[in-house]
Amino acid sequence: MLDIAFAKPTLPESGALVLPLTEDDLGGSLVAEWDRLLGGHVARGISAAEFKGRKGQSATLYAPGGGLSRLVLVGLGKRDALDATAAEAAGGAAVAALGKESLAAIDARALSNGGGAAMPADIALGAVLRAWRFDRYRTTEKPEDKPRLTGVKVLCEDPAAAKAEWASRRAVAEGVFLTRELVSEPANILNPPEFADRLRKLEKLGVEVEVFGQKDLEKLGFGSMLCVSQGSAQPPRMVVMRWNGSDQKKKDSKPIAFIGKGVTFDTGGISIKPAGGMEDMKWDMAGAGVVSGLMAALAGRKAKVDVVGLVGLVENMPSGTATRPGDVVTSYSGQTIEVINTDAEGRLVLADVLSYCKKRFDPAFMVNLATLTGAIIVALGNEHAGLFSNDDGLAQRIQDAGKAVGELAWRMPLGDAYDRQIRSDIADMKNVGGGRAGGSITAAQFIQRFVDGCPWAHLDIAGVAWSGKDSATVPKGATAWGVRLLDRMVADHHEGRAVAAQPAPEPAEEPAALVTGADSASPATLSEGTPASEPLVPTPDAVTRPAEAAAPVPRAPRRPATRRPRR
């Protein structure tokens, strides 16, 4: 992470200076101050670069005087539109424009007017988020090609207050980085046992960590989850993480729970994916990565809330022991599942972990995250995650938190018409619907059958877990989408107060489906894991590229039992 410091505004002795400006600041006192210190170069540079301060605009002036190597101007747009997201974007834009500088100062005063000490801390957060880089396996990169920026000093009127604000943001950034690192790792390194071992390190932050191995899961009866891993040489793991940050011990107080899908590599199993793009399936564990990063963030900032995080970790491989399409498995809940497609495996993992979470912890609510379906990319592209929920209040809190941090979620429907599509002729249910239409929705309907009336939300992050290009605060690659959203939701609505037991939620009001799509054969309607669906590229549980046809492929489990996990 970048070394961040806060200081009173002074001319740096060397390095670069970043000057974020609104459209209203041009010609104002802030520009005049720096113009005087730099011998008139600022005003001339602004004019020569035709810099207007528009949002997203930037310009670099080289050797502007005063011993500086460069001056970077960053446009903020209209002053009345400034918020935390704008401040973070300014910090990210500054890092992107600093090139080969090793040290830089950012003048935050244009942002901090009215924003107190928060805005300078937000600028620092944007800078560190954008500067992150996964280069563990780069061994021949030339020194001149490597980023050199090691430290940023944020100039503001109250450095002490900004530093205090920065402490919690730094903890969240550390959580984001943990997620990005896990999601970026290749699958030959990050298999289920290795993933679980890395999560033990959270104990240093005060998180209680339990690791369940193959025999533990068999004894518990995790037939649905184990059917996914049985074709792999890598044994499965379930990790339970607990952060007890509340000082309230009321009998009716309940923890809140987050659950992540952790398929460390997804070949599709017997329902194997096409070769093109299959390398992307190393990040089919992004949901588990987000839950891990969230737990690190909450513990790192000592959040006053009781939280449990559970991740189901498996590898989905084809072999002589793999689950076959048509197999029937028994889940931890006792419900039986006909596995039609072994590439619809993520929901099989979540089924057992959600059931276990509900039975053991009886949480106030559960939120699960998964790179679940390619169909959600067809529906929403790479701009929004799909949000499904049986509780309107929980769904609204998630959406509001997402808007606050720039991680957007779009509410999708649930309903009986979709649920009927996963009825099986020989078991309680099948793991995919009967056609291409509504593949993300039928996947959510499947998961909902295992929440046992608990308020619940499912976030399908297939389109947002990985980015093919840089954005303001997210470099190309693993995004860690969801860490900041869920941390914000906890902070805004659940921290510092007991979460009381609540009645089972009333089903969210949703119009009956006008078209079920059960008999659709149109190639324009895409879904996952059906005989008619031929994925154009591999998909996690039916995911990967925006253009792919979603086709999840599942597997079959072995019978589990019941024992305390190995620590």
Coordinates of C-alpha atoms in Angstrom, one line a residue:
M1 CA 0.0 0.0 0.0
L2 CA 1.1 3.6 -0.7
D3 CA 2.6 5.4 2.3
I4 CA 0.0 8.1 3.1
A5 CA 0.7 11.2 5.2
F6 CA -1.3 14.4 5.8
A7 CA 0.2 17.8 6.2
K8 CA -0.5 21.6 6.1
P9 CA -0.4 23.1 2.6
T10 CA 3.3 23.9 1.7
L11 CA 5.3 23.8 -1.5
P12 CA 6.9 20.4 -1.7
E13 CA 10.7 20.5 -2.0
S14 CA 10.7 18.0 -4.8
G15 CA 8.5 15.4 -6.6
A16 CA 5.1 16.1 -8.1
L17 CA 2.2 18.2 -7.0
V18 CA -1.4 17.3 -7.9
L19 CA -4.0 20.1 -7.9
P20 CA -7.6 18.9 -8.0
L21 CA -9.8 21.9 -9.1
T22 CA -13.5 22.4 -9.7
E23 CA -14.8 24.5 -12.6
D24 CA -15.4 27.3 -10.0
D25 CA -11.8 27.3 -8.8
L26 CA -10.2 28.5 -12.0
G27 CA -9.0 32.0 -11.5
G28 CA -9.7 31.7 -7.7
S29 CA -7.5 32.1 -4.7
L30 CA -6.2 28.5 -4.7
V31 CA -4.9 28.8 -8.3
A32 CA -3.5 32.3 -7.5
E33 CA -1.6 30.9 -4.4
W34 CA 0.1 28.2 -6.4
D35 CA 0.7 30.5 -9.4
R36 CA 2.5 32.9 -7.1
L37 CA 4.7 30.1 -5.6
L38 CA 5.5 28.7 -9.0
G39 CA 6.3 32.0 -10.8
G40 CA 3.2 32.2 -12.9
H41 CA 3.5 28.7 -14.5
V42 CA 0.1 27.5 -13.2
A43 CA -2.0 30.1 -14.9
R44 CA 0.0 29.8 -18.1
G45 CA -0.2 26.0 -18.0
I46 CA -4.0 26.0 -17.4
S47 CA -4.4 28.3 -20.4
A48 CA -2.1 26.4 -22.7
A49 CA -3.7 23.0 -21.8
E50 CA -7.2 24.5 -22.1
F51 CA -8.0 23.0 -18.7
K52 CA -11.5 23.8 -17.7
G53 CA -11.8 21.8 -14.5
R54 CA -14.4 19.5 -16.0
K55 CA -15.0 16.2 -14.3
G56 CA -12.6 13.6 -15.5
Q57 CA -10.3 16.1 -17.3
S58 CA -6.6 16.2 -16.4
A59 CA -3.5 17.9 -17.6
T60 CA 0.2 17.6 -16.8
L61 CA 2.6 20.5 -16.7
Y62 CA 6.3 19.4 -16.6
A63 CA 9.0 21.2 -14.6
P64 CA 6.7 24.0 -13.5
G65 CA 9.3 25.5 -11.2
G66 CA 9.8 25.5 -7.5
G67 CA 11.8 22.3 -7.7
L68 CA 8.8 20.2 -8.8
S69 CA 9.1 17.7 -11.6
R70 CA 5.5 18.0 -12.7
L71 CA 2.2 19.6 -11.8
V72 CA -0.9 17.5 -12.4
L73 CA -4.3 19.3 -12.8
V74 CA -7.3 17.1 -12.1
G75 CA -10.8 18.3 -12.9
L76 CA -13.6 17.9 -10.4
G77 CA -16.6 19.3 -12.3
K78 CA -19.2 21.4 -10.5
R79 CA -18.6 22.3 -6.9
D80 CA -22.1 21.5 -5.8
A81 CA -21.7 17.9 -7.2
L82 CA -18.7 17.1 -5.0
D83 CA -19.0 14.0 -2.9
A84 CA -16.8 11.2 -1.5
T85 CA -16.9 9.3 -4.9
A86 CA -15.5 12.5 -6.6
A87 CA -12.7 12.8 -4.1
E88 CA -11.8 9.1 -4.5
A89 CA -11.8 9.5 -8.3
A90 CA -9.5 12.5 -8.0
G91 CA -7.0 10.5 -5.9
G92 CA -7.2 7.7 -8.5
A93 CA -6.7 10.1 -11.4
A94 CA -3.7 11.6 -9.7
V95 CA -2.0 8.2 -9.3
A96 CA -2.7 7.4 -12.9
A97 CA -1.2 10.6 -14.1
L98 CA 1.9 10.5 -11.9
G99 CA 3.9 8.3 -14.2
K100 CA 7.3 7.4 -12.9
E101 CA 7.2 9.8 -9.9
S102 CA 8.2 8.3 -6.6
L103 CA 6.7 10.9 -4.3
A104 CA 3.8 13.3 -4.7
A105 CA 1.6 15.8 -2.8
I106 CA -2.1 16.3 -3.5
D107 CA -3.7 19.6 -2.5
A108 CA -7.1 18.6 -1.1
R109 CA -8.4 22.0 -0.3
A110 CA -10.7 22.4 -3.3
L111 CA -12.5 19.3 -2.1
S112 CA -12.4 19.8 1.6
N113 CA -14.5 23.0 1.6
G114 CA -17.6 21.8 3.4
G115 CA -16.3 18.2 3.5
G116 CA -14.2 18.6 6.7
A117 CA -11.5 16.0 7.2
A118 CA -13.4 13.3 5.3
M119 CA -12.6 14.5 1.8
P120 CA -8.8 14.5 2.2
A121 CA -9.1 10.9 3.6
D122 CA -11.3 10.0 0.6
I123 CA -8.6 11.3 -1.8
A124 CA -6.1 9.2 -0.1
L125 CA -8.4 6.1 -0.4
G126 CA -8.8 6.7 -4.1
A127 CA -5.0 7.0 -4.5
V128 CA -4.2 3.7 -2.7
L129 CA -7.0 1.8 -4.4
R130 CA -5.8 2.8 -7.9
A131 CA -2.1 2.2 -7.1
W132 CA -2.6 -1.4 -6.1
R133 CA -0.8 -3.9 -8.4
F134 CA -0.5 -7.7 -8.4
D135 CA 3.0 -8.4 -9.6
R136 CA 4.0 -11.4 -7.6
Y137 CA 4.8 -13.5 -10.6
R138 CA 6.6 -10.8 -12.7
T139 CA 10.2 -11.8 -12.6
T140 CA 11.7 -10.2 -15.8
E141 CA 10.1 -6.8 -15.7
K142 CA 12.6 -4.0 -16.2
P143 CA 13.0 -1.5 -13.3
E144 CA 12.0 1.4 -15.6
D145 CA 8.7 -0.3 -16.4
K146 CA 7.7 -0.7 -12.8
P147 CA 5.6 1.8 -10.9
R148 CA 7.7 4.0 -8.7
L149 CA 5.2 5.8 -6.6
T150 CA 5.7 4.9 -2.9
G151 CA 4.2 7.8 -1.0
V152 CA 1.6 10.5 -1.2
K153 CA 1.2 13.5 1.1
V154 CA -2.3 15.0 1.2
L155 CA -2.3 18.7 1.9
C156 CA -5.2 19.9 4.0
E157 CA -6.1 22.4 6.7
D158 CA -6.5 19.9 9.5
P159 CA -4.0 17.0 9.1
A160 CA -4.7 15.4 12.5
A161 CA -8.5 15.1 11.8
A162 CA -7.8 13.8 8.3
K163 CA -5.4 11.2 9.7
A164 CA -8.1 10.0 12.1
E165 CA -10.6 9.7 9.2
W166 CA -8.0 7.8 7.3
A167 CA -7.6 5.0 9.9
S168 CA -10.9 3.3 9.0
R169 CA -10.5 3.8 5.3
R170 CA -7.1 2.2 5.5
A171 CA -8.6 -0.9 7.1
V172 CA -11.2 -1.1 4.3
A173 CA -8.5 -0.7 1.7
E174 CA -6.6 -3.6 3.3
G175 CA -9.8 -5.7 3.0
V176 CA -10.1 -4.7 -0.7
F177 CA -6.5 -5.7 -1.3
L178 CA -6.9 -9.1 0.3
T179 CA -9.9 -9.8 -2.0
R180 CA -8.0 -8.6 -5.1
E181 CA -5.0 -10.7 -4.2
L182 CA -7.1 -13.9 -3.6
V183 CA -9.0 -13.4 -6.9
S184 CA -5.9 -12.7 -8.9
E185 CA -4.0 -15.8 -7.7
P186 CA -3.7 -18.6 -10.3
A187 CA -5.7 -21.8 -9.5
N188 CA -2.5 -24.0 -9.2
I189 CA -1.5 -21.8 -6.3
L190 CA -4.8 -20.9 -4.6
N191 CA -6.6 -24.3 -4.2
P192 CA -9.2 -24.9 -1.4
P193 CA -6.6 -25.9 1.3
E194 CA -4.3 -23.0 0.5
F195 CA -7.3 -20.5 0.5
A196 CA -8.3 -21.8 3.9
D197 CA -4.8 -21.6 5.3
R198 CA -4.5 -17.9 4.2
L199 CA -7.8 -17.1 6.0
R200 CA -6.3 -18.4 9.2
K201 CA -4.1 -15.2 9.1
L202 CA -7.2 -13.2 10.0
E203 CA -6.9 -14.5 13.5
K204 CA -4.2 -11.8 14.0
L205 CA -7.0 -9.2 13.6
G206 CA -9.1 -10.9 16.2
V207 CA -11.3 -13.0 13.8
E208 CA -12.1 -16.5 15.0
V209 CA -11.5 -18.9 12.2
E210 CA -12.7 -22.5 11.9
V211 CA -11.7 -24.8 9.0
F212 CA -13.8 -27.8 8.0
G213 CA -12.1 -30.5 6.0
Q214 CA -13.3 -33.3 3.8
K215 CA -14.2 -35.7 6.7
D216 CA -15.9 -32.9 8.6
L217 CA -18.1 -32.0 5.7
E218 CA -19.0 -35.7 5.1
K219 CA -20.0 -36.1 8.7
L220 CA -22.1 -32.9 8.5
G221 CA -23.9 -34.2 5.4
F222 CA -22.8 -31.6 2.9
G223 CA -23.9 -33.8 -0.1
S224 CA -24.6 -30.8 -2.3
M225 CA -21.2 -29.1 -1.9
L226 CA -19.2 -32.3 -1.9
C227 CA -20.7 -33.4 -5.2
V228 CA -18.9 -30.4 -6.8
S229 CA -15.5 -31.3 -5.5
Q230 CA -15.6 -35.1 -5.9
G231 CA -14.0 -35.0 -9.3
S232 CA -10.9 -33.1 -8.1
A233 CA -7.7 -34.2 -6.5
Q234 CA -8.0 -31.1 -4.3
P235 CA -10.0 -31.6 -1.1
P236 CA -12.8 -29.1 -0.2
R237 CA -12.9 -26.8 2.7
M238 CA -15.5 -24.7 4.4
V239 CA -14.2 -21.8 6.5
V240 CA -16.2 -20.1 9.2
M241 CA -15.0 -16.6 10.3
R242 CA -16.5 -14.8 13.3
W243 CA -16.0 -11.2 14.3
N244 CA -17.5 -10.4 17.6
G245 CA -17.2 -6.6 17.8
S246 CA -20.4 -5.8 19.7
D247 CA -20.3 -5.2 23.4
Q248 CA -24.0 -6.0 23.6
K249 CA -24.9 -9.4 24.9
K250 CA -28.7 -9.3 24.7
K251 CA -30.4 -12.7 24.3
D252 CA -32.4 -11.6 21.3
S253 CA -29.3 -10.2 19.5
K254 CA -28.3 -12.0 16.4
P255 CA -25.2 -11.8 14.2
I256 CA -25.4 -10.8 10.5
A257 CA -24.0 -13.3 8.0
F258 CA -22.2 -13.1 4.7
I259 CA -21.6 -16.2 2.6
G260 CA -19.3 -16.6 -0.5
K261 CA -19.0 -19.1 -3.3
G262 CA -15.4 -20.3 -3.6
V263 CA -14.9 -22.4 -6.7
T264 CA -11.1 -21.9 -7.0
F265 CA -11.3 -23.3 -10.6
D266 CA -14.3 -24.2 -12.6
T267 CA -13.9 -26.4 -15.6
G268 CA -17.6 -27.1 -15.6
G269 CA -17.0 -30.7 -14.6
I270 CA -18.5 -33.4 -16.8
S271 CA -20.5 -30.6 -18.5
I272 CA -17.2 -29.1 -19.5
K273 CA -16.8 -25.6 -20.7
P274 CA -15.2 -24.6 -24.1
A275 CA -11.5 -23.9 -24.0
G276 CA -11.6 -20.3 -25.0
G277 CA -11.5 -18.1 -22.0
M278 CA -11.4 -20.9 -19.5
E279 CA -8.4 -19.4 -17.8
D280 CA -10.7 -16.8 -16.4
M281 CA -12.4 -19.4 -14.2
K282 CA -9.6 -18.9 -11.6
W283 CA -11.8 -16.1 -10.3
D284 CA -14.9 -18.2 -9.9
M285 CA -14.1 -17.9 -6.2
A286 CA -14.6 -14.1 -6.1
G287 CA -17.7 -14.3 -3.8
A288 CA -15.6 -16.1 -1.2
G289 CA -12.8 -13.5 -1.8
V290 CA -15.2 -10.7 -1.1
V291 CA -16.5 -12.2 2.1
S292 CA -12.8 -12.7 3.2
G293 CA -11.9 -9.1 2.5
L294 CA -15.1 -7.9 4.2
M295 CA -14.2 -9.8 7.4
A296 CA -10.7 -8.3 7.3
A297 CA -12.1 -4.8 6.8
L298 CA -14.6 -5.1 9.7
A299 CA -12.0 -6.5 12.0
G300 CA -9.3 -4.1 10.9
R301 CA -11.4 -1.1 11.8
K302 CA -12.9 -2.7 14.9
A303 CA -16.4 -2.5 13.7
K304 CA -18.9 -2.6 16.6
V305 CA -21.0 -5.5 15.2
D306 CA -21.2 -9.2 15.4
V307 CA -20.6 -10.8 12.0
V308 CA -20.1 -14.3 10.7
G309 CA -18.6 -15.0 7.3
L310 CA -18.7 -18.4 5.7
V311 CA -17.0 -19.6 2.5
G312 CA -17.4 -22.9 0.7
L313 CA -14.2 -23.8 -1.2
V314 CA -14.0 -26.4 -3.9
E315 CA -12.5 -27.1 -7.3
N316 CA -14.7 -28.3 -10.1
M317 CA -12.9 -30.9 -12.3
P318 CA -13.9 -33.7 -14.6
S319 CA -12.6 -37.2 -13.8
G320 CA -13.7 -40.7 -13.2
T321 CA -15.0 -39.8 -9.8
A322 CA -16.8 -36.6 -10.9
T323 CA -20.5 -36.1 -10.5
R324 CA -22.5 -37.1 -13.6
P325 CA -25.4 -35.1 -15.1
G326 CA -28.5 -36.9 -13.9
D327 CA -27.1 -37.8 -10.5
V328 CA -29.2 -37.1 -7.4
V329 CA -27.6 -35.8 -4.2
T330 CA -28.9 -35.0 -0.7
S331 CA -28.1 -31.6 0.7
Y332 CA -27.3 -30.7 4.3
S333 CA -30.9 -29.5 4.6
G334 CA -32.2 -32.9 3.6
Q335 CA -33.6 -31.7 0.3
T336 CA -32.6 -33.8 -2.7
I337 CA -31.2 -32.3 -5.9
E338 CA -31.1 -33.7 -9.4
V339 CA -27.9 -32.5 -11.0
I340 CA -28.8 -31.7 -14.6
N341 CA -25.7 -29.7 -15.4
T342 CA -22.4 -29.9 -13.5
D343 CA -21.4 -26.4 -14.5
A344 CA -24.2 -25.0 -12.4
E345 CA -22.1 -25.8 -9.4
G346 CA -21.9 -22.6 -7.4
R347 CA -25.5 -22.9 -6.3
L348 CA -24.8 -26.4 -5.0
V349 CA -22.0 -25.1 -2.8
L350 CA -24.1 -22.2 -1.5
A351 CA -27.0 -24.5 -0.8
D352 CA -25.2 -26.4 2.0
V353 CA -23.3 -23.4 3.4
L354 CA -26.4 -21.3 3.6
S355 CA -28.4 -24.1 5.3
Y356 CA -25.6 -24.6 7.8
C357 CA -25.3 -20.9 8.5
K358 CA -29.0 -20.6 9.2
K359 CA -29.1 -23.7 11.5
R360 CA -26.0 -22.9 13.5
F361 CA -26.1 -19.1 13.8
D362 CA -29.7 -18.2 13.1
P363 CA -28.5 -14.8 11.8
A364 CA -30.6 -11.6 11.5
F365 CA -30.1 -11.9 7.8
M366 CA -27.8 -13.6 5.2
V367 CA -26.2 -12.1 2.2
N368 CA -24.4 -14.4 -0.3
L369 CA -22.1 -13.4 -3.1
A370 CA -21.2 -15.5 -6.1
T371 CA -20.0 -15.3 -9.7
L372 CA -23.0 -17.4 -10.5
T373 CA -24.4 -16.9 -14.0
G374 CA -23.4 -15.6 -17.4
A375 CA -27.0 -14.7 -17.8
I376 CA -26.6 -11.8 -15.4
I377 CA -23.9 -10.3 -17.7
V378 CA -26.3 -10.6 -20.6
A379 CA -29.0 -8.8 -18.6
L380 CA -26.9 -6.1 -16.8
G381 CA -23.5 -6.0 -18.6
N382 CA -20.5 -5.1 -16.4
E383 CA -22.1 -2.1 -14.7
H384 CA -24.4 -3.6 -12.1
A385 CA -24.4 -6.8 -10.0
G386 CA -27.7 -8.7 -9.9
L387 CA -29.5 -8.4 -6.6
F388 CA -32.2 -10.9 -5.6
S389 CA -33.9 -10.8 -2.2
N390 CA -36.8 -12.0 -0.2
D391 CA -36.7 -8.8 2.0
D392 CA -37.4 -5.3 0.6
G393 CA -35.6 -3.5 3.4
L394 CA -32.4 -5.5 3.1
A395 CA -32.4 -5.1 -0.7
Q396 CA -32.8 -1.3 -0.3
R397 CA -30.0 -1.1 2.2
I398 CA -27.7 -2.9 -0.2
Q399 CA -28.6 -0.7 -3.1
D400 CA -28.2 2.5 -1.1
A401 CA -24.8 1.4 0.2
G402 CA -23.7 0.5 -3.4
K403 CA -24.6 3.9 -4.7
A404 CA -22.7 5.6 -1.9
V405 CA -19.4 3.8 -2.8
G406 CA -20.0 3.4 -6.6
E407 CA -20.7 -0.4 -6.5
L408 CA -24.1 -0.7 -8.1
A409 CA -26.6 -3.4 -7.8
W410 CA -29.9 -3.8 -9.7
R411 CA -32.9 -5.6 -8.1
M412 CA -34.1 -8.6 -10.1
P413 CA -37.4 -10.4 -9.6
L414 CA -38.2 -13.7 -7.9
G415 CA -41.5 -15.6 -8.2
D416 CA -43.4 -18.9 -8.3
A417 CA -43.4 -18.9 -12.1
Y418 CA -39.6 -19.1 -12.1
D419 CA -39.5 -21.5 -9.2
R420 CA -41.6 -24.0 -11.1
Q421 CA -38.9 -24.2 -13.7
I422 CA -36.5 -26.0 -11.3
R423 CA -39.0 -28.8 -10.3
S424 CA -37.5 -32.3 -10.9
D425 CA -39.3 -35.4 -12.0
I426 CA -37.4 -37.6 -9.6
A427 CA -36.1 -35.3 -6.8
D428 CA -37.1 -32.3 -4.8
M429 CA -35.6 -30.0 -7.4
K430 CA -33.1 -29.8 -10.2
N431 CA -30.2 -27.4 -10.3
V432 CA -31.0 -25.6 -13.6
G433 CA -34.2 -24.4 -15.2
G434 CA -35.8 -25.9 -18.3
G435 CA -34.8 -23.3 -20.9
R436 CA -32.5 -20.4 -21.6
A437 CA -34.8 -17.7 -20.4
G438 CA -34.3 -16.3 -16.9
G439 CA -31.2 -18.3 -16.0
S440 CA -30.0 -15.9 -13.3
I441 CA -33.5 -15.9 -11.8
T442 CA -33.9 -19.6 -11.6
A443 CA -30.5 -19.8 -10.0
A444 CA -31.6 -17.4 -7.3
Q445 CA -34.8 -19.4 -6.9
F446 CA -32.7 -22.5 -6.3
I447 CA -30.6 -20.7 -3.6
Q448 CA -33.7 -19.3 -1.9
R449 CA -34.9 -22.9 -1.2
F450 CA -32.1 -23.2 1.3
V451 CA -32.5 -20.0 3.4
D452 CA -35.3 -21.4 5.5
G453 CA -37.3 -18.2 5.8
C454 CA -34.3 -16.1 6.9
P455 CA -34.1 -12.5 5.4
W456 CA -31.7 -13.0 2.6
A457 CA -30.1 -11.4 -0.4
H458 CA -28.1 -12.9 -3.3
L459 CA -25.6 -10.9 -5.2
D460 CA -24.7 -12.3 -8.6
I461 CA -21.3 -10.6 -9.2
A462 CA -20.3 -12.4 -12.4
G463 CA -20.2 -9.2 -14.4
V464 CA -18.4 -7.0 -11.8
A465 CA -15.9 -9.2 -10.1
W466 CA -13.3 -8.7 -12.8
S467 CA -12.6 -5.8 -15.1
G468 CA -10.9 -5.8 -18.5
K469 CA -9.9 -2.1 -18.2
D470 CA -8.8 0.5 -15.6
S471 CA -11.4 2.7 -13.9
A472 CA -11.0 5.6 -11.5
T473 CA -10.0 3.6 -8.4
V474 CA -9.8 0.0 -9.8
P475 CA -6.9 -1.1 -12.0
K476 CA -7.6 -3.7 -14.6
G477 CA -8.2 -7.2 -13.1
A478 CA -9.8 -8.2 -9.8
T479 CA -12.2 -5.5 -8.6
A480 CA -13.1 -6.6 -5.1
W481 CA -16.6 -5.4 -5.9
G482 CA -18.7 -5.8 -2.7
V483 CA -16.2 -5.3 0.0
R484 CA -16.8 -1.6 0.3
L485 CA -20.5 -1.9 -0.4
L486 CA -21.1 -4.4 2.4
D487 CA -18.8 -2.5 4.8
R488 CA -20.7 0.6 4.1
M489 CA -24.1 -1.1 4.7
V490 CA -22.8 -2.5 8.0
A491 CA -21.5 0.9 9.1
D492 CA -24.7 2.8 8.1
H493 CA -27.3 0.4 9.4
H494 CA -26.0 -2.3 11.7
E495 CA -23.0 -1.1 13.6
G496 CA -23.2 -0.1 17.3
R497 CA -26.6 -1.5 17.8
A498 CA -28.0 -5.0 18.6
V499 CA -29.6 -6.7 15.7
A500 CA -32.8 -8.1 17.2
A501 CA -34.5 -11.3 16.1
Q502 CA -37.0 -10.6 13.3
P503 CA -40.0 -12.4 12.0
A504 CA -39.6 -14.3 8.8
P505 CA -39.8 -11.8 5.9
E506 CA -43.0 -11.4 3.9
P507 CA -42.3 -12.3 0.3
A508 CA -41.3 -9.2 -1.7
E509 CA -44.1 -8.1 -3.9
E510 CA -43.4 -9.1 -7.4
P511 CA -45.6 -9.2 -10.4
A512 CA -46.3 -12.7 -11.7
A513 CA -44.0 -13.6 -14.6
L514 CA -45.7 -12.7 -17.9
V515 CA -43.5 -15.2 -19.7
T516 CA -41.9 -18.2 -18.1
G517 CA -39.7 -19.0 -21.0
A518 CA -40.0 -22.7 -20.2
D519 CA -40.6 -23.7 -23.8
S520 CA -38.5 -21.0 -25.5
A521 CA -36.1 -22.2 -28.2
S522 CA -35.1 -18.8 -29.3
P523 CA -31.4 -18.3 -29.6
A524 CA -31.9 -14.7 -28.4
T525 CA -32.9 -15.9 -25.0
L526 CA -29.9 -17.0 -23.1
S527 CA -29.7 -19.1 -20.0
E528 CA -27.4 -21.6 -18.4
G529 CA -26.9 -25.3 -18.4
T530 CA -29.6 -26.5 -20.7
P531 CA -29.3 -28.9 -23.6
A532 CA -30.1 -26.0 -26.0
S533 CA -27.5 -23.6 -24.6
E534 CA -24.1 -23.8 -26.1
P535 CA -21.9 -21.3 -24.2
L536 CA -19.7 -19.3 -26.4
V537 CA -17.0 -19.0 -23.7
P538 CA -16.6 -20.6 -20.3
T539 CA -18.6 -19.2 -17.5
P540 CA -18.4 -19.6 -13.7
D541 CA -21.5 -21.4 -12.9
A542 CA -22.2 -20.0 -16.3
V543 CA -20.1 -16.8 -16.4
T544 CA -17.2 -15.2 -18.0
R545 CA -17.5 -12.9 -21.0
P546 CA -20.3 -10.4 -21.7
A547 CA -21.2 -12.2 -24.9
E548 CA -21.4 -15.7 -23.6
A549 CA -24.5 -17.8 -23.4
A550 CA -25.0 -18.6 -19.7
A551 CA -24.8 -22.3 -19.2
P552 CA -24.1 -23.5 -15.6
V553 CA -23.0 -27.0 -15.1
P554 CA -23.3 -28.9 -11.8
R555 CA -22.2 -32.2 -10.2
A556 CA -23.1 -34.9 -7.6
P557 CA -22.2 -35.2 -3.9
R558 CA -21.2 -37.9 -1.4
R559 CA -23.0 -38.5 1.7
P560 CA -21.8 -36.4 4.8
A561 CA -22.3 -36.8 8.6
T562 CA -21.5 -34.7 11.8
R563 CA -18.4 -33.7 13.7
R564 CA -16.6 -30.7 15.0
P565 CA -14.2 -29.2 12.5
R566 CA -10.5 -29.5 12.6
R567 CA -8.8 -26.3 13.7

